[in-house]
Amino acid sequence: NMLQDFGSTDDTKIPLEKIKANSLRRIIEYLEHIENNQAEKVDMSALRDRDLNDWEKKFCEMPQEEIFDLMLAVNYLDIK
C-alpha cells in the first residue's frame, strides 16, 4: 500500500497533489464511517453480491464525474 511504498514513520508525507480536495474529503468521510460503524465492515469483493445500505446509497449520490475522480483517488492511494 502507499504507506509501505513511502515508509511508515509518523512524519511520512504522502503526495496528494494528484487528488482533488473533494475526493479526499469523501474518502475521509467513508473511512471515518467505516471506523465508527465496525458492524458494517464488508469484504469489498462481496459488494456486488448485496444491496447497498441507506448510508451507502446516500454516499454514492454524486455526479458521474465525481465518482470517477473518487475512483482514481482510491486507486492512487491503494485503498482496499
Short mmCIF file of N, CA and C in Angstrom, two decimals:
data_model
loop_
_atom_site.label_atom_id
_atom_site.label_comp_id
_atom_site.label_asym_id
_atom_site.label_seq_id
_atom_site.Cartn_x
_atom_site.Cartn_y
_atom_site.Cartn_z
N ASN A 1 0.84 -1.19 0.00
CA ASN A 1 0.00 0.00 0.00
C ASN A 1 0.87 1.24 0.00
N MET A 2 0.25 2.39 -0.05
CA MET A 2 1.02 3.62 -0.20
C MET A 2 1.94 3.89 0.99
N LEU A 3 1.50 3.61 2.22
CA LEU A 3 2.36 3.84 3.37
C LEU A 3 3.60 2.97 3.32
N GLN A 4 3.45 1.74 2.86
CA GLN A 4 4.61 0.86 2.73
C GLN A 4 5.54 1.39 1.64
N ASP A 5 4.98 1.91 0.57
CA ASP A 5 5.80 2.44 -0.52
C ASP A 5 6.63 3.64 -0.08
N PHE A 6 6.07 4.50 0.78
CA PHE A 6 6.76 5.70 1.22
C PHE A 6 7.43 5.55 2.57
N GLY A 7 7.25 4.42 3.23
CA GLY A 7 7.75 4.25 4.59
C GLY A 7 6.65 4.62 5.56
N SER A 8 6.66 4.02 6.71
CA SER A 8 5.51 4.21 7.62
C SER A 8 5.86 4.95 8.90
N THR A 9 6.76 5.92 8.82
CA THR A 9 7.07 6.70 10.01
C THR A 9 5.96 7.72 10.26
N ASP A 10 5.89 8.23 11.47
CA ASP A 10 4.84 9.19 11.81
C ASP A 10 4.92 10.48 11.01
N ASP A 11 6.10 10.82 10.51
CA ASP A 11 6.24 12.07 9.77
C ASP A 11 6.29 11.84 8.25
N THR A 12 5.84 10.67 7.81
CA THR A 12 5.80 10.37 6.38
C THR A 12 4.83 11.31 5.68
N LYS A 13 5.27 11.89 4.59
CA LYS A 13 4.42 12.77 3.80
C LYS A 13 3.98 12.02 2.55
N ILE A 14 2.68 11.97 2.33
CA ILE A 14 2.13 11.30 1.17
C ILE A 14 1.75 12.37 0.15
N PRO A 15 2.27 12.27 -1.07
CA PRO A 15 1.95 13.29 -2.08
C PRO A 15 0.48 13.19 -2.50
N LEU A 16 -0.26 14.27 -2.27
CA LEU A 16 -1.69 14.27 -2.57
C LEU A 16 -2.05 15.22 -3.70
N GLU A 17 -1.06 15.78 -4.38
CA GLU A 17 -1.38 16.77 -5.41
C GLU A 17 -2.17 16.19 -6.58
N LYS A 18 -2.18 14.87 -6.73
CA LYS A 18 -2.95 14.25 -7.82
C LYS A 18 -4.41 14.01 -7.43
N ILE A 19 -4.76 14.31 -6.18
CA ILE A 19 -6.10 14.02 -5.68
C ILE A 19 -6.87 15.33 -5.47
N LYS A 20 -8.07 15.40 -6.02
CA LYS A 20 -8.91 16.57 -5.82
C LYS A 20 -9.38 16.63 -4.37
N ALA A 21 -9.51 17.84 -3.85
CA ALA A 21 -9.88 18.04 -2.44
C ALA A 21 -11.21 17.37 -2.11
N ASN A 22 -12.19 17.49 -3.00
CA ASN A 22 -13.49 16.89 -2.74
C ASN A 22 -13.39 15.37 -2.64
N SER A 23 -12.57 14.77 -3.49
CA SER A 23 -12.38 13.32 -3.44
C SER A 23 -11.74 12.91 -2.11
N LEU A 24 -10.75 13.67 -1.67
CA LEU A 24 -10.10 13.35 -0.40
C LEU A 24 -11.08 13.48 0.76
N ARG A 25 -11.92 14.52 0.72
CA ARG A 25 -12.96 14.67 1.77
C ARG A 25 -13.90 13.47 1.78
N ARG A 26 -14.31 13.00 0.60
CA ARG A 26 -15.23 11.86 0.51
C ARG A 26 -14.56 10.58 1.02
N ILE A 27 -13.29 10.39 0.69
CA ILE A 27 -12.56 9.22 1.18
C ILE A 27 -12.49 9.23 2.69
N ILE A 28 -12.14 10.38 3.26
CA ILE A 28 -12.06 10.50 4.72
C ILE A 28 -13.43 10.25 5.34
N GLU A 29 -14.48 10.81 4.75
CA GLU A 29 -15.84 10.59 5.25
C GLU A 29 -16.17 9.10 5.28
N TYR A 30 -15.87 8.42 4.19
CA TYR A 30 -16.18 6.99 4.11
C TYR A 30 -15.37 6.19 5.13
N LEU A 31 -14.07 6.46 5.22
CA LEU A 31 -13.22 5.71 6.15
C LEU A 31 -13.62 5.97 7.61
N GLU A 32 -13.98 7.21 7.92
CA GLU A 32 -14.45 7.52 9.28
C GLU A 32 -15.76 6.78 9.57
N HIS A 33 -16.64 6.72 8.58
CA HIS A 33 -17.90 6.00 8.77
C HIS A 33 -17.63 4.52 9.05
N ILE A 34 -16.75 3.92 8.26
CA ILE A 34 -16.42 2.51 8.47
C ILE A 34 -15.79 2.30 9.84
N GLU A 35 -14.89 3.19 10.22
CA GLU A 35 -14.23 3.08 11.52
C GLU A 35 -15.24 3.19 12.67
N ASN A 36 -16.21 4.08 12.54
CA ASN A 36 -17.19 4.31 13.60
C ASN A 36 -18.34 3.32 13.58
N ASN A 37 -18.43 2.51 12.54
CA ASN A 37 -19.52 1.54 12.41
C ASN A 37 -18.94 0.18 12.07
N GLN A 38 -18.17 -0.35 12.99
CA GLN A 38 -17.45 -1.60 12.78
C GLN A 38 -18.36 -2.73 12.29
N ALA A 39 -19.59 -2.74 12.74
CA ALA A 39 -20.51 -3.81 12.36
C ALA A 39 -20.80 -3.79 10.86
N GLU A 40 -20.58 -2.63 10.22
CA GLU A 40 -20.89 -2.50 8.80
C GLU A 40 -19.71 -2.83 7.90
N LYS A 41 -18.57 -3.22 8.47
CA LYS A 41 -17.42 -3.56 7.63
C LYS A 41 -17.80 -4.69 6.70
N VAL A 42 -17.44 -4.54 5.47
CA VAL A 42 -17.76 -5.56 4.47
C VAL A 42 -16.52 -5.90 3.67
N ASP A 43 -16.52 -7.09 3.16
CA ASP A 43 -15.49 -7.50 2.23
C ASP A 43 -15.77 -6.78 0.92
N MET A 44 -14.87 -5.91 0.49
CA MET A 44 -15.12 -5.10 -0.70
C MET A 44 -15.40 -5.97 -1.93
N SER A 45 -14.82 -7.16 -1.99
CA SER A 45 -15.07 -8.03 -3.14
C SER A 45 -16.48 -8.59 -3.12
N ALA A 46 -17.16 -8.53 -1.98
CA ALA A 46 -18.51 -9.06 -1.87
C ALA A 46 -19.59 -8.01 -2.10
N LEU A 47 -19.19 -6.77 -2.37
CA LEU A 47 -20.18 -5.69 -2.52
C LEU A 47 -21.17 -5.95 -3.64
N ARG A 48 -20.74 -6.57 -4.71
CA ARG A 48 -21.68 -6.79 -5.82
C ARG A 48 -22.71 -7.84 -5.50
N ASP A 49 -22.52 -8.59 -4.41
CA ASP A 49 -23.45 -9.66 -4.04
C ASP A 49 -24.48 -9.23 -3.01
N ARG A 50 -24.53 -7.93 -2.69
CA ARG A 50 -25.50 -7.45 -1.72
C ARG A 50 -25.99 -6.07 -2.11
N ASP A 51 -27.13 -5.68 -1.54
CA ASP A 51 -27.66 -4.35 -1.78
C ASP A 51 -26.93 -3.35 -0.89
N LEU A 52 -26.84 -2.11 -1.36
CA LEU A 52 -26.25 -1.05 -0.56
C LEU A 52 -27.19 -0.69 0.58
N ASN A 53 -26.61 -0.34 1.73
CA ASN A 53 -27.46 0.13 2.83
C ASN A 53 -27.78 1.61 2.58
N ASP A 54 -28.62 2.19 3.41
CA ASP A 54 -29.09 3.57 3.20
C ASP A 54 -27.93 4.57 3.19
N TRP A 55 -26.98 4.41 4.12
CA TRP A 55 -25.85 5.33 4.18
C TRP A 55 -25.04 5.24 2.90
N GLU A 56 -24.78 4.05 2.41
CA GLU A 56 -24.01 3.86 1.17
C GLU A 56 -24.72 4.46 -0.03
N LYS A 57 -26.03 4.29 -0.08
CA LYS A 57 -26.80 4.87 -1.19
C LYS A 57 -26.66 6.39 -1.20
N LYS A 58 -26.79 6.99 -0.02
CA LYS A 58 -26.68 8.45 0.08
C LYS A 58 -25.26 8.90 -0.27
N PHE A 59 -24.27 8.15 0.19
CA PHE A 59 -22.87 8.48 -0.08
C PHE A 59 -22.59 8.47 -1.59
N CYS A 60 -23.22 7.58 -2.30
CA CYS A 60 -22.98 7.42 -3.75
C CYS A 60 -23.75 8.41 -4.61
N GLU A 61 -24.58 9.24 -4.00
CA GLU A 61 -25.34 10.23 -4.76
C GLU A 61 -24.43 11.39 -5.12
N MET A 62 -23.80 11.28 -6.28
CA MET A 62 -22.92 12.34 -6.77
C MET A 62 -22.85 12.21 -8.28
N PRO A 63 -22.46 13.27 -8.95
CA PRO A 63 -22.34 13.21 -10.40
C PRO A 63 -21.30 12.15 -10.82
N GLN A 64 -21.49 11.63 -12.01
CA GLN A 64 -20.61 10.57 -12.52
C GLN A 64 -19.14 11.02 -12.53
N GLU A 65 -18.88 12.26 -12.86
CA GLU A 65 -17.50 12.76 -12.88
C GLU A 65 -16.86 12.67 -11.50
N GLU A 66 -17.63 12.99 -10.44
CA GLU A 66 -17.10 12.90 -9.08
C GLU A 66 -16.82 11.45 -8.70
N ILE A 67 -17.69 10.53 -9.13
CA ILE A 67 -17.45 9.11 -8.86
C ILE A 67 -16.15 8.68 -9.53
N PHE A 68 -15.94 9.11 -10.77
CA PHE A 68 -14.71 8.78 -11.48
C PHE A 68 -13.49 9.33 -10.75
N ASP A 69 -13.54 10.60 -10.32
CA ASP A 69 -12.44 11.21 -9.58
C ASP A 69 -12.18 10.46 -8.28
N LEU A 70 -13.25 10.06 -7.61
CA LEU A 70 -13.13 9.31 -6.36
C LEU A 70 -12.46 7.96 -6.60
N MET A 71 -12.85 7.29 -7.67
CA MET A 71 -12.24 6.00 -8.00
C MET A 71 -10.74 6.16 -8.30
N LEU A 72 -10.38 7.21 -9.01
CA LEU A 72 -8.97 7.47 -9.29
C LEU A 72 -8.18 7.71 -8.00
N ALA A 73 -8.78 8.49 -7.09
CA ALA A 73 -8.10 8.80 -5.83
C ALA A 73 -7.93 7.55 -4.98
N VAL A 74 -8.96 6.74 -4.88
CA VAL A 74 -8.88 5.50 -4.10
C VAL A 74 -7.81 4.58 -4.69
N ASN A 75 -7.78 4.50 -6.01
CA ASN A 75 -6.78 3.67 -6.67
C ASN A 75 -5.37 4.22 -6.41
N TYR A 76 -5.20 5.53 -6.54
CA TYR A 76 -3.90 6.17 -6.31
C TYR A 76 -3.40 5.91 -4.90
N LEU A 77 -4.32 6.00 -3.92
CA LEU A 77 -3.95 5.77 -2.52
C LEU A 77 -3.86 4.29 -2.16
N ASP A 78 -4.26 3.44 -3.10
CA ASP A 78 -4.20 1.98 -2.91
C ASP A 78 -5.05 1.56 -1.71
N ILE A 79 -6.26 2.11 -1.61
CA ILE A 79 -7.17 1.80 -0.52
C ILE A 79 -7.96 0.56 -0.93
N LYS A 80 -7.95 -0.42 -0.05
CA LYS A 80 -8.68 -1.67 -0.33
C LYS A 80 -9.64 -1.99 0.77
#
